[in-house]
XYZ file of C-alpha atoms in Angstrom:
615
model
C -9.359 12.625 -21.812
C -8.554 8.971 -23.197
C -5.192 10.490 -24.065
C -4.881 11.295 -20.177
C -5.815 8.070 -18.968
C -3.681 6.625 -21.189
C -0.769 8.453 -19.686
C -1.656 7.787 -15.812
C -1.116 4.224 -16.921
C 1.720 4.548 -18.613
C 3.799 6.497 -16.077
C 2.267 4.414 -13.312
C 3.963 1.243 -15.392
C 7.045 2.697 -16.033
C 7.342 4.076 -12.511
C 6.522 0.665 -11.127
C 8.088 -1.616 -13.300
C 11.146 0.919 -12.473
C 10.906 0.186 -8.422
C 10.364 -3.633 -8.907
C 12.871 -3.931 -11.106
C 15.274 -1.945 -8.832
C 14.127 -4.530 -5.993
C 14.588 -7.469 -7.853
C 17.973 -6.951 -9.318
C 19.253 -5.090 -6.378
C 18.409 -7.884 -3.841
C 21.539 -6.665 -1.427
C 20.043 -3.148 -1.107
C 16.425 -3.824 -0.871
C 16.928 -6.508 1.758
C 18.961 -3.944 3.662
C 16.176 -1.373 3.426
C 14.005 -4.275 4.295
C 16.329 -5.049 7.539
C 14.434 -2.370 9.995
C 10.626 -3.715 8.616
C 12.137 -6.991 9.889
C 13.274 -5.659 13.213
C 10.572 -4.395 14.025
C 7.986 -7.343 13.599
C 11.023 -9.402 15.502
C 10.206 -6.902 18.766
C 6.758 -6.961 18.362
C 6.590 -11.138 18.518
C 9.410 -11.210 21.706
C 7.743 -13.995 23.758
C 7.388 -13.846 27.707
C 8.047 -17.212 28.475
C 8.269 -18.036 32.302
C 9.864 -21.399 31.638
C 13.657 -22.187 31.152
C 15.184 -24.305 28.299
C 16.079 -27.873 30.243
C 19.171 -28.141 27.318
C 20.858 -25.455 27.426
C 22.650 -23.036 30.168
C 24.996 -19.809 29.202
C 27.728 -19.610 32.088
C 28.217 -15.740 32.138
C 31.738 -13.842 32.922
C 29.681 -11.268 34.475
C 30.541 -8.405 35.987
C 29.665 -9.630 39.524
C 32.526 -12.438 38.498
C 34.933 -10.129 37.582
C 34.167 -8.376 40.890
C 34.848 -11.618 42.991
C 37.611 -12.963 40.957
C 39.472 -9.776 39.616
C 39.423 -7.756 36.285
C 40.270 -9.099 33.081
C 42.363 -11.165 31.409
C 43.002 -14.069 34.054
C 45.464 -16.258 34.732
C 45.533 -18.985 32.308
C 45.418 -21.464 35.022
C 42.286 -19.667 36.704
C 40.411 -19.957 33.510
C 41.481 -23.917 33.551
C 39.943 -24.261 37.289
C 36.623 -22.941 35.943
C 36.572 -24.711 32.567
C 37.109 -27.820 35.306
C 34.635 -27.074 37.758
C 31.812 -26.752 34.383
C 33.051 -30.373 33.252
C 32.545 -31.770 36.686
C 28.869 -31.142 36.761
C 28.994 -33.057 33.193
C 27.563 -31.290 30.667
C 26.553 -32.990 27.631
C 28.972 -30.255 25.429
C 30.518 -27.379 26.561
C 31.344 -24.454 23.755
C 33.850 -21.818 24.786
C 33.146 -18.419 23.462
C 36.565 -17.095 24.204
C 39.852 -16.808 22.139
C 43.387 -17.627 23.499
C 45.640 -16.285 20.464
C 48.163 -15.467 23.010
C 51.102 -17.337 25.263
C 51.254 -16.928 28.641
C 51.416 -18.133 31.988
C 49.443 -21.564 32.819
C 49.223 -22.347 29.206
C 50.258 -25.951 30.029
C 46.919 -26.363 32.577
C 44.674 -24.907 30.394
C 46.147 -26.930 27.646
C 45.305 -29.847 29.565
C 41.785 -29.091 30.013
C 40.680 -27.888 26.619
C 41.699 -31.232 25.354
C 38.760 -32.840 26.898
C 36.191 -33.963 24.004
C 33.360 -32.413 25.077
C 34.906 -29.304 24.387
C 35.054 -26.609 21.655
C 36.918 -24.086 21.376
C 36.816 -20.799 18.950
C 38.149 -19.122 16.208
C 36.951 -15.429 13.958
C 37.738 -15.376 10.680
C 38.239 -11.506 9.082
C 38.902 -9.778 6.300
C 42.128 -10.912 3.933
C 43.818 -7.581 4.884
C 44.230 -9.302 8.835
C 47.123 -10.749 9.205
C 46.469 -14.632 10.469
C 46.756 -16.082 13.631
C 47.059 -19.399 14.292
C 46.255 -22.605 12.177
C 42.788 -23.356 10.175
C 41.092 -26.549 11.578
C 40.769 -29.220 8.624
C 38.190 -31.526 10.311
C 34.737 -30.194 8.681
C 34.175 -30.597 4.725
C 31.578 -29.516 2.260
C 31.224 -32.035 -0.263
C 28.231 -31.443 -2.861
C 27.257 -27.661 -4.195
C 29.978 -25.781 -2.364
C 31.076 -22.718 -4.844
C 28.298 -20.065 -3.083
C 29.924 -21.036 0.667
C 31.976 -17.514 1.884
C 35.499 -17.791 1.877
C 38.075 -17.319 5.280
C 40.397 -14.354 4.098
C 42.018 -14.130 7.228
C 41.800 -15.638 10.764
C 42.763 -15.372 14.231
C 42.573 -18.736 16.540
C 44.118 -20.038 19.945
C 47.675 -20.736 19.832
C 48.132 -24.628 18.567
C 48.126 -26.095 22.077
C 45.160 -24.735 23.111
C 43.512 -25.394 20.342
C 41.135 -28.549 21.645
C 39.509 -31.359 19.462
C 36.579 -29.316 17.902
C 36.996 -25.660 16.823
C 34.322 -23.383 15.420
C 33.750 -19.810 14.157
C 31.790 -17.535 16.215
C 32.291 -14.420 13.954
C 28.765 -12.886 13.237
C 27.385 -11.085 10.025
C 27.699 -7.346 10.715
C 25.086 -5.537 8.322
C 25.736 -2.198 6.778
C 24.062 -0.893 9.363
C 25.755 -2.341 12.572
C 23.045 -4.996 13.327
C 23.744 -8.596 13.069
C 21.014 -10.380 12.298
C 22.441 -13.684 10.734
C 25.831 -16.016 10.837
C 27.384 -18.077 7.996
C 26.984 -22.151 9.848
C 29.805 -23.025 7.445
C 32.662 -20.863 5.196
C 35.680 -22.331 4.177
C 39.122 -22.317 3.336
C 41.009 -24.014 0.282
C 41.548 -27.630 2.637
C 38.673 -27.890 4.364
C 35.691 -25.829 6.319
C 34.750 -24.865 9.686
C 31.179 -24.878 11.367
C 30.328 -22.096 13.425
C 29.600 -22.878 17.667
C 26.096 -23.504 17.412
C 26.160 -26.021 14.331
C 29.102 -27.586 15.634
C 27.527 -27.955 19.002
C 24.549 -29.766 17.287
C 25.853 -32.169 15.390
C 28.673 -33.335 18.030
C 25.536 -33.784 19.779
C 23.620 -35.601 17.430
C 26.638 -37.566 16.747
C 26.896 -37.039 12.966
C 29.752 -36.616 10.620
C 31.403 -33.273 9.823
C 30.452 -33.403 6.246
C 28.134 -31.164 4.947
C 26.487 -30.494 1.438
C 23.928 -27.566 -0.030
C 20.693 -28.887 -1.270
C 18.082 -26.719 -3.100
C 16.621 -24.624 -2.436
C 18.925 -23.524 -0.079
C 19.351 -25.940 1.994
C 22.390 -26.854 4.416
C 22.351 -30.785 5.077
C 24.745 -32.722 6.755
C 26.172 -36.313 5.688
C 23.222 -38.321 7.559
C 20.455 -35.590 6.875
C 20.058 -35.481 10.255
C 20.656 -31.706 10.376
C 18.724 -29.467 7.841
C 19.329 -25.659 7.818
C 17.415 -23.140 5.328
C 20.028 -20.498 4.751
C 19.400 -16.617 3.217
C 20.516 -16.677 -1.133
C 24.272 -15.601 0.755
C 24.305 -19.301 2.420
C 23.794 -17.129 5.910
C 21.334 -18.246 8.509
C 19.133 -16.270 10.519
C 19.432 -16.316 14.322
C 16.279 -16.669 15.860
C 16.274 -13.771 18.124
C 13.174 -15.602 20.309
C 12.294 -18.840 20.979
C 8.859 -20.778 21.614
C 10.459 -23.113 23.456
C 11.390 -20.651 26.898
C 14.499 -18.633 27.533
C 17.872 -19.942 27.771
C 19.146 -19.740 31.478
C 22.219 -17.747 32.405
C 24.354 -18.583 35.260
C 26.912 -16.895 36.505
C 30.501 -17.955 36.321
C 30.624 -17.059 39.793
C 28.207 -19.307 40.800
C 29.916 -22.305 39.919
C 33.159 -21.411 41.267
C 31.153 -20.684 44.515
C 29.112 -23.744 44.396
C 25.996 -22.142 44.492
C 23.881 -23.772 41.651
C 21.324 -26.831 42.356
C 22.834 -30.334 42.682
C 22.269 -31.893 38.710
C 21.713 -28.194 37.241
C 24.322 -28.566 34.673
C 24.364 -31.954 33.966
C 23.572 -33.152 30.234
C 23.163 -29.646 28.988
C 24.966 -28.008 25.974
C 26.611 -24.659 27.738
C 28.285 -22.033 26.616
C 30.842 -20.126 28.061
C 31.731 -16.260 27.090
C 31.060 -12.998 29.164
C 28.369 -10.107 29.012
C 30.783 -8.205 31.173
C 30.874 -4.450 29.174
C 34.252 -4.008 29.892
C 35.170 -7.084 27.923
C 33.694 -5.660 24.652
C 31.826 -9.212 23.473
C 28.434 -7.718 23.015
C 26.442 -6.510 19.478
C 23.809 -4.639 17.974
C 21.061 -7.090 16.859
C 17.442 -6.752 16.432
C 16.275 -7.063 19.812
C 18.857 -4.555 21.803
C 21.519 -2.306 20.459
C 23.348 -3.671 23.423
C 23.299 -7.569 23.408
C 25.463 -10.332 24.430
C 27.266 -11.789 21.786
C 27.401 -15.506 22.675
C 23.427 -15.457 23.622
C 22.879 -15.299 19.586
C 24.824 -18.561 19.632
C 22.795 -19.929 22.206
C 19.631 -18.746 20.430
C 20.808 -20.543 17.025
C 21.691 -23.661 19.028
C 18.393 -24.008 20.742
C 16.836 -23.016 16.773
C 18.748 -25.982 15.517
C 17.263 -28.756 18.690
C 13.862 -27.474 18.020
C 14.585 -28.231 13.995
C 12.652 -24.649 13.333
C 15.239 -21.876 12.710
C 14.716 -18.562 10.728
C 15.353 -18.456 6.757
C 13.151 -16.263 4.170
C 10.805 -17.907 1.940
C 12.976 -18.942 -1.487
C 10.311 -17.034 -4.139
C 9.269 -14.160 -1.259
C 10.499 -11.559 -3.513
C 8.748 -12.426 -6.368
C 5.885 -13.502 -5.080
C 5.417 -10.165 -2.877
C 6.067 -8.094 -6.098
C 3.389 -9.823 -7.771
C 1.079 -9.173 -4.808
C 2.210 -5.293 -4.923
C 1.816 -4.963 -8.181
C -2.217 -6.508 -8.418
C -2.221 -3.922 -5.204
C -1.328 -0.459 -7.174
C -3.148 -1.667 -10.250
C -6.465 -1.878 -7.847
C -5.331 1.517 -6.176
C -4.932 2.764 -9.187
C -8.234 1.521 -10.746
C -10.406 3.307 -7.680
C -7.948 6.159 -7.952
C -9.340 6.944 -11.562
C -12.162 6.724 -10.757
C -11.856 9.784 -8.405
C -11.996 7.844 -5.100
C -8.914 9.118 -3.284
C -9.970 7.851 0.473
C -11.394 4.965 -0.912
C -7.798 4.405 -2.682
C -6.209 5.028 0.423
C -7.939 2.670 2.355
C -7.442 -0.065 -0.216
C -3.552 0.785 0.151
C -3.886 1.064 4.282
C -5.895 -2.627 4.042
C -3.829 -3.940 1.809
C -0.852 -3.204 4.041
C -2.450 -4.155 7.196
C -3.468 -7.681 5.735
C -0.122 -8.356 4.309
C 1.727 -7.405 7.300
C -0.604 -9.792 9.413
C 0.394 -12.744 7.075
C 3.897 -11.411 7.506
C 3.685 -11.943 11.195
C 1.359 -15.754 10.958
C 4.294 -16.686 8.772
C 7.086 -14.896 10.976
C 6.137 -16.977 13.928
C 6.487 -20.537 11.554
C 9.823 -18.960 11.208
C 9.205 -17.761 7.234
C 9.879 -14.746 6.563
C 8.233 -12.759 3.509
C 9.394 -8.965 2.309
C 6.970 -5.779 3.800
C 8.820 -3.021 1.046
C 7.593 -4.278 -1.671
C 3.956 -3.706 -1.260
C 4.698 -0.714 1.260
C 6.846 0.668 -1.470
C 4.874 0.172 -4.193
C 1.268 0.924 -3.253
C 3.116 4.349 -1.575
C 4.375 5.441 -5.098
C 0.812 4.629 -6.276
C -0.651 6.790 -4.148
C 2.010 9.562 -4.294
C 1.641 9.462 -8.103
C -1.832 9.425 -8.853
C -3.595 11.285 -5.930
C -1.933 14.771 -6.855
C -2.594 14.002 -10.385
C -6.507 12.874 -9.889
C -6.625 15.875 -7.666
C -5.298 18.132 -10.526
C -8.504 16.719 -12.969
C -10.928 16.887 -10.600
C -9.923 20.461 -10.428
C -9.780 20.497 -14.233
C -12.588 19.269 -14.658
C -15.060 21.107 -12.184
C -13.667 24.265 -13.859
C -15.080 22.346 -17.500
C -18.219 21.907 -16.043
C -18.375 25.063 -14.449
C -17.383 26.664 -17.674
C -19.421 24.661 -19.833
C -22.958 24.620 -17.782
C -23.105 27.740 -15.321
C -24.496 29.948 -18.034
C -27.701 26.708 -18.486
C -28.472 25.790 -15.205
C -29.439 27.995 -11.791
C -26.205 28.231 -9.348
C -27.974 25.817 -6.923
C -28.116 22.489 -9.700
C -24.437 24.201 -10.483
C -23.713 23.507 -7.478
C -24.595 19.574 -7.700
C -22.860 18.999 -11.114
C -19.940 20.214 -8.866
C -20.437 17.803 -6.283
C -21.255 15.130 -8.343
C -19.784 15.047 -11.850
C -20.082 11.240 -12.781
C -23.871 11.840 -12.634
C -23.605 15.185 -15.850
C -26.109 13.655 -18.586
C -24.181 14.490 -21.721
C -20.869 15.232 -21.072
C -20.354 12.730 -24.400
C -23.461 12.941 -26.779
C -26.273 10.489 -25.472
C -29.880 9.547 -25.887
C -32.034 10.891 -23.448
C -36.253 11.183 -22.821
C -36.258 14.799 -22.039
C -38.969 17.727 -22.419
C -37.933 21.059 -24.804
C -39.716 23.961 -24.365
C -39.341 27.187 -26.969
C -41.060 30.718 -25.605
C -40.756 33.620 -27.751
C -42.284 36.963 -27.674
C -45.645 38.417 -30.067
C -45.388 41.536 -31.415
C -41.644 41.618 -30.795
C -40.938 42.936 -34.481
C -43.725 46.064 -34.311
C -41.950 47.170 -31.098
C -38.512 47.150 -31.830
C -39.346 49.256 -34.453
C -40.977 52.382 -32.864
C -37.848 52.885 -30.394
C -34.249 53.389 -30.006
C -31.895 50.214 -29.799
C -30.422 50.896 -26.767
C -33.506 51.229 -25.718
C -34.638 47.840 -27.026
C -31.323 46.214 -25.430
C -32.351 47.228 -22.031
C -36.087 45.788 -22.362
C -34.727 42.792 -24.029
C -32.493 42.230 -21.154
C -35.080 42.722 -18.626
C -37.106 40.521 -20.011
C -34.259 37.667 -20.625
C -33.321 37.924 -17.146
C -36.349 37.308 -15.284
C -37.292 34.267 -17.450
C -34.147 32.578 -17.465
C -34.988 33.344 -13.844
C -38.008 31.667 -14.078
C -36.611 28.613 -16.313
C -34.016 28.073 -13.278
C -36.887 28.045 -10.938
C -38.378 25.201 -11.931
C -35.298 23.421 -12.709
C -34.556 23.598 -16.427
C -31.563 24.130 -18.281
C -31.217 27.126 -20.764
C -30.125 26.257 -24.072
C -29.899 29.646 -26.084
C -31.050 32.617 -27.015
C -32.413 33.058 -30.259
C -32.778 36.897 -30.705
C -36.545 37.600 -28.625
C -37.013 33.824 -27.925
C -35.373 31.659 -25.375
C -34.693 27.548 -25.965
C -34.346 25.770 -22.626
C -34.903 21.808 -21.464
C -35.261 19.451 -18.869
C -33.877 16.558 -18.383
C -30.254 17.038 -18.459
C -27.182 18.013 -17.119
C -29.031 16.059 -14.240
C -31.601 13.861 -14.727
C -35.471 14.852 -13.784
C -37.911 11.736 -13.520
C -40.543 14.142 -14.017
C -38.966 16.677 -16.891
C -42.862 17.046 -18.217
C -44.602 18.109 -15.302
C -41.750 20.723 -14.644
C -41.806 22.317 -18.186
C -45.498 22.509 -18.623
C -45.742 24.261 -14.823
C -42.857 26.564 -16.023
C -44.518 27.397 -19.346
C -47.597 28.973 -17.396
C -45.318 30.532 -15.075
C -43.287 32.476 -17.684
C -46.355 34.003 -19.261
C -47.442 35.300 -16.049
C -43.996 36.595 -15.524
C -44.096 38.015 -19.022
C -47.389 39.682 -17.978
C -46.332 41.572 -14.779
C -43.079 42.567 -17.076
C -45.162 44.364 -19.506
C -47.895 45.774 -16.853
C -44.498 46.960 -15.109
C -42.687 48.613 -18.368
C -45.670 49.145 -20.060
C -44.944 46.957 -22.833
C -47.274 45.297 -25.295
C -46.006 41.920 -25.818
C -46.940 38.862 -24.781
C -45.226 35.151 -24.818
C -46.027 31.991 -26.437
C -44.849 28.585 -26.121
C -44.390 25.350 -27.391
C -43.728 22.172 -25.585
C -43.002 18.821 -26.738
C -41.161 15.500 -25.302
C -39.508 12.687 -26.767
C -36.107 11.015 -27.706
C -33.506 13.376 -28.088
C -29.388 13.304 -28.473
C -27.730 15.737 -25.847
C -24.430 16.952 -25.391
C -22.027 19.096 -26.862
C -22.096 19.611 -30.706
C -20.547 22.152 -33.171
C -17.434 22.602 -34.418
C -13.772 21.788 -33.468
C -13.414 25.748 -33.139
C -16.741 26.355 -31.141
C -19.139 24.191 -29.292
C -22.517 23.958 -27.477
C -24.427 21.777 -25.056
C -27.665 21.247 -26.758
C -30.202 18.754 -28.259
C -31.392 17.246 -31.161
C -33.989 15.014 -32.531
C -37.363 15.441 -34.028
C -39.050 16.352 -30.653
C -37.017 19.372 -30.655
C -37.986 20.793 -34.206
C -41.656 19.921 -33.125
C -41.868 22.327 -30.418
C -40.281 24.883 -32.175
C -43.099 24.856 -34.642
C -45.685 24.393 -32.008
C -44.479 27.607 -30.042
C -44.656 29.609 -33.862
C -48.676 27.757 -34.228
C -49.750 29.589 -31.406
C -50.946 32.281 -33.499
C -53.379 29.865 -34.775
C -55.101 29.121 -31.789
C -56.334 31.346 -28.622
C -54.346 29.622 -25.904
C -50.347 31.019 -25.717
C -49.354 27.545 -24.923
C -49.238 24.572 -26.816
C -48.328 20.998 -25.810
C -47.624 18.405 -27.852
C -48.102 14.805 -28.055
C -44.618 13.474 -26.813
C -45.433 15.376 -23.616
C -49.334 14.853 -23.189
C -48.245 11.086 -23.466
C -46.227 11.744 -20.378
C -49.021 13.169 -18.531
C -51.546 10.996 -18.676
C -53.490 12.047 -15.350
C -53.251 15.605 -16.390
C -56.142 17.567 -16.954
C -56.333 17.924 -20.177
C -58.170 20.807 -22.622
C -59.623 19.131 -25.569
C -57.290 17.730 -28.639
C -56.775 20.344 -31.684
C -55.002 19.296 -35.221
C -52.543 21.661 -36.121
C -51.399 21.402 -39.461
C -47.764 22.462 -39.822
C -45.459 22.727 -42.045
C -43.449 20.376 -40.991
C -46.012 17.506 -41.568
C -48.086 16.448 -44.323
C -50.911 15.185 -41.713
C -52.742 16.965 -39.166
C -50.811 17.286 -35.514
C -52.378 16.626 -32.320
C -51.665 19.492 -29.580
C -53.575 20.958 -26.283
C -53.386 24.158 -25.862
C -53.966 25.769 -22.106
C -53.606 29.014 -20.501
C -51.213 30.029 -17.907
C -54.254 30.170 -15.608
C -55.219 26.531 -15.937
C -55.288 24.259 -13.417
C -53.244 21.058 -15.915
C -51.163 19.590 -13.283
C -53.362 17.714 -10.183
């Protein structure tokens, strides 16, 4: 059994040293299984807010525009007559969400107009096996920790004369599973670096530097400190996929070539300019919709940035979740062995449910903390150790039934099943119990005057009915010892009144030995001996056979008070471990026995089976 236990734990520690391990030096793949967890919780906490962000505005290329002002691409000088219409309701900052890697036709205009210094214009940066396009900017540096910043492989940007003042990346982070849930705010190039819209948008706004450095933990700052970003262990940030401070407004580009928006509406806000028009193939999977405009996310991590609360994970939320799983399957575990499955489960289900309701308190101060590492681990747990407990339960129900369905009657069989922890004995223990020995007078004279298969039937007649009788009044049968019978109470399951039930099942086995002999005409007759006390119970013998017995001084006592019945007139003798026990019994007057066992007289009271003992 110990040698069991012993290897639940140990395959429980390998197994879960083997899945933390695999999280924690596998952080790539067990953030991307964490990815959906994430998703999810992001849905669930999508606010409804009525109001509309005063600072910011998206000016759509929608697909009413493109109905109104004819499919795309335009004219390069129609584009110019919207970019100036936007700048005449004076924005604050206006970031354009469009490329121009191409010449064409009213390049000169629109050349014109992106120089204006509220303006930024955009650049993607690919893979190294992209050809480039255009030039890199050189205006934004990193200048303290720089070596984990991603590097530009490749590039594509406007053609140099439309290039404006301030350029920016708006390429997002694609997951391996087509999602984007984050952008890099700054990767860079052997000269110099370039911000992406949204962090570009900010600090032109707060009027700081383009000089940047990475503080730990994980920290982007910029020269003044005036900007603080917490990024993901890749130098990524998270886009903040809802806001607490009310939804960005969209306005169509139509609109303000019409003239339709509210006198002031645009004035002093940061806009951005791009298109959720499907046919112009700017939109993304993220968390939120598998069909989502591409330059809201910049929007969203702009209005992160003015509310100084954006998205990042917490810096030890790995290892602190895979402590927190790990005290989790050890618990599981410890109720588990203890042969509590549903109280194991719902340790595991509580557990989860706690955890992921921290998860969400933190989610909405814009930590976040890992879900698989509990989920996972208190799920192996369970799948480990419940088939496995379920396999020794059935183990050892078919011990017990082996071991005591040939002592006890099939009904206290029946609760040993049910309960198991409470079996007295199952490892040698002292007990207060009662012993009773019966064996049967003139057994020897009998046996002699007939044939043995004879005798075998009688004997088994008579063995049957009281073992019968034993089981009646709840004791245990011990053994057979050729024409007598051993049996206790007391144990497997414990009797608070283990006296009072052997001396009422004494008297009824002689009057059950009496009807068997009026019945088979037999001439024998039973006598007992009782006596309680102290005794060690449980299995003893050998390692190659064993049997669930007792043991102690009480037990030799009755023995030789059942054989001292021949010396007084009363088949039943009680002795004074069990009179003790008794002591509003009415008891037949004190005899001294003397027995071989002991050099001074015994005390016993003898009664008949007729006697009224117990009130």
């Amino acid at each position: 059994m110990r040698r069991t236990f012993l290897s639940k734990w140990l395959a429980l520690f390998l197994l879960q040293s083997l899945l933390l391990g695999l999280i924690l030096l596998f952080p790539e793949k067990a953030r991307e299984l964490e990815a959906p967890l994430e998703d999810w919780r992001v849905r669930l906490l999508q606010p409804h807010n009525q109001q509309l962000d005063p600072r910011i505005a998206l000016i759509d290329i929608d697909d009413r525009t493109l109905a109104q002002e004819g499919r795309w691409p335009w004219s390069r000088d129609r584009i110019a007559v919207l970019i100036e219409t936007i700048l005449s309701r004076q924005p604050a900052l206006l970031g354009i969400d469009i490329l121009f890697p191409d010449h064409s036709l009213g390049t000169s205009g629109l050349s014109h107009v992106l120089n204006d210094s509220r303006i930024t214009t955009s650049l993607v940066w690919a893979p190294s096996s992209v050809p480039p396009r255009g030039r890199l900017p050189e205006g934004t540096r990193c200048t303290e920790n720089c070596a984990s910043l991603p590097r530009i492989g490749s590039w594509i940007n406007n053609i140099r004369v439309l290039e404006g003042r301030e350029q920016a990346h708006i390429t997002p982070v694609t997951d391996t599973d087509g999602v984007v849930r984050r952008l890099f705010p700054l990767v860079c190039h052997p000269d110099a670096c370039v911000e992406t819209l949204a962090l570009s948008l900010m600090r032109q706004l707060m009027g700081s530097t383009p000089e940047y450095s990475l503080k730990p933990p994980g920290k982007l700052a910029s020269a003044e400190g005036i900007i603080q970003l917490s990024l993901e262990p890749d130098t990524s940030v998270r886009i903040p996929w809802y806001s607490n401070s009310g939804d960005i407004p969209w306005v169509s580009a139509r609109a303000v070539l019409n003239n339709e928006l509210p006198e002031g509406f645009l004035q002093g806000r940061v806009l951005i300019l791009g298109s959720s028009a499907v046919g112009l193939h700017d939109r993304i999977s993220t968390p939120v919709a598998a069909d989502f405009p591409a330059m809201e996310a910049h929007g969203l991590l702009l209005q992160g940035l003015l509310n100084q609360q954006t998205w990042a994970s917490h810096p030890n939320g790995w290892i602190i979740s895979a402590a927190v799983a790990l005290v989790t399957s050890v618990l599981i575990a410890l109720i588990l062995l203890q042969q509590h499955p549903l109280w194991a489960s719902f340790t595991a289900v509580t557990a989860n449910g706690l955890w992921w309701l921290f998860l969400l308190w933190q989610q909405q101060q814009g930590v976040f903390w890992p879900q698989l590492t509990l989920l996972a681990s208190s799920l192996l747990t369970l799948a480990l150790l419940i088939p496995w407990t379920a396999l020794d339960a059935m183990r050892a129900r078919d011990i017990l039934q082996h071991q005591f369905s040939h002592y006890v009657a099939p009904q206290v069989m029946a609760r040993i099943q049910r309960q198991p922890e409470q079996v007295i004995g199952l490892e040698p223990e002292r007990r207060l119990m009662t012993v009773l020995f019966a064996d049967l007078r003139n057994f020897s004279a009998y046996a002699a005057d007939i044939d043995p298969e004879r005798l075998a039937e009688v004997l088994q007649i008579i063995m049957d009915r009281l073992t019968r009788t034993i089981h009646q009044h709840g004791g245990t049968v011990d053994k057979y010892i050729g024409d007598a019978v051993m049996a206790f109470w007391g144990a497997p399951l414990a009797d608070a009144d283990h006296a009072g039930h052997a001396i009422a099942a004494a008297q009824a086995l002689c009057l059950e030995m009496k009807q068997i002999g009026l019945e088979h005409n037999l001439p024998l007759e039973l006598s007992v001996g009782i006596n309680s006390g102290e005794v060690v119970v449980g299995e003893f013998g050998s390692s190659h056979r064993r049997s669930y017995t007792l043991i102690g001084a009480p037990v030799n006592l009755a023995a030789h008070l059942e054989a001292a019945t021949r010396q007084t007139d009363t088949p039943i003798l009680v002795g004074e471990g069990t009179h003790r026990l008794l002591p509003n019994a009415h008891w037949p007057e004190r005899v001294d026995l003397s027995l071989s066992s002991n050099t001074s007289p015994t005390p016993a009271w003898g009664i008949l089976p007729e006697s009224q003992v117990l009130s």
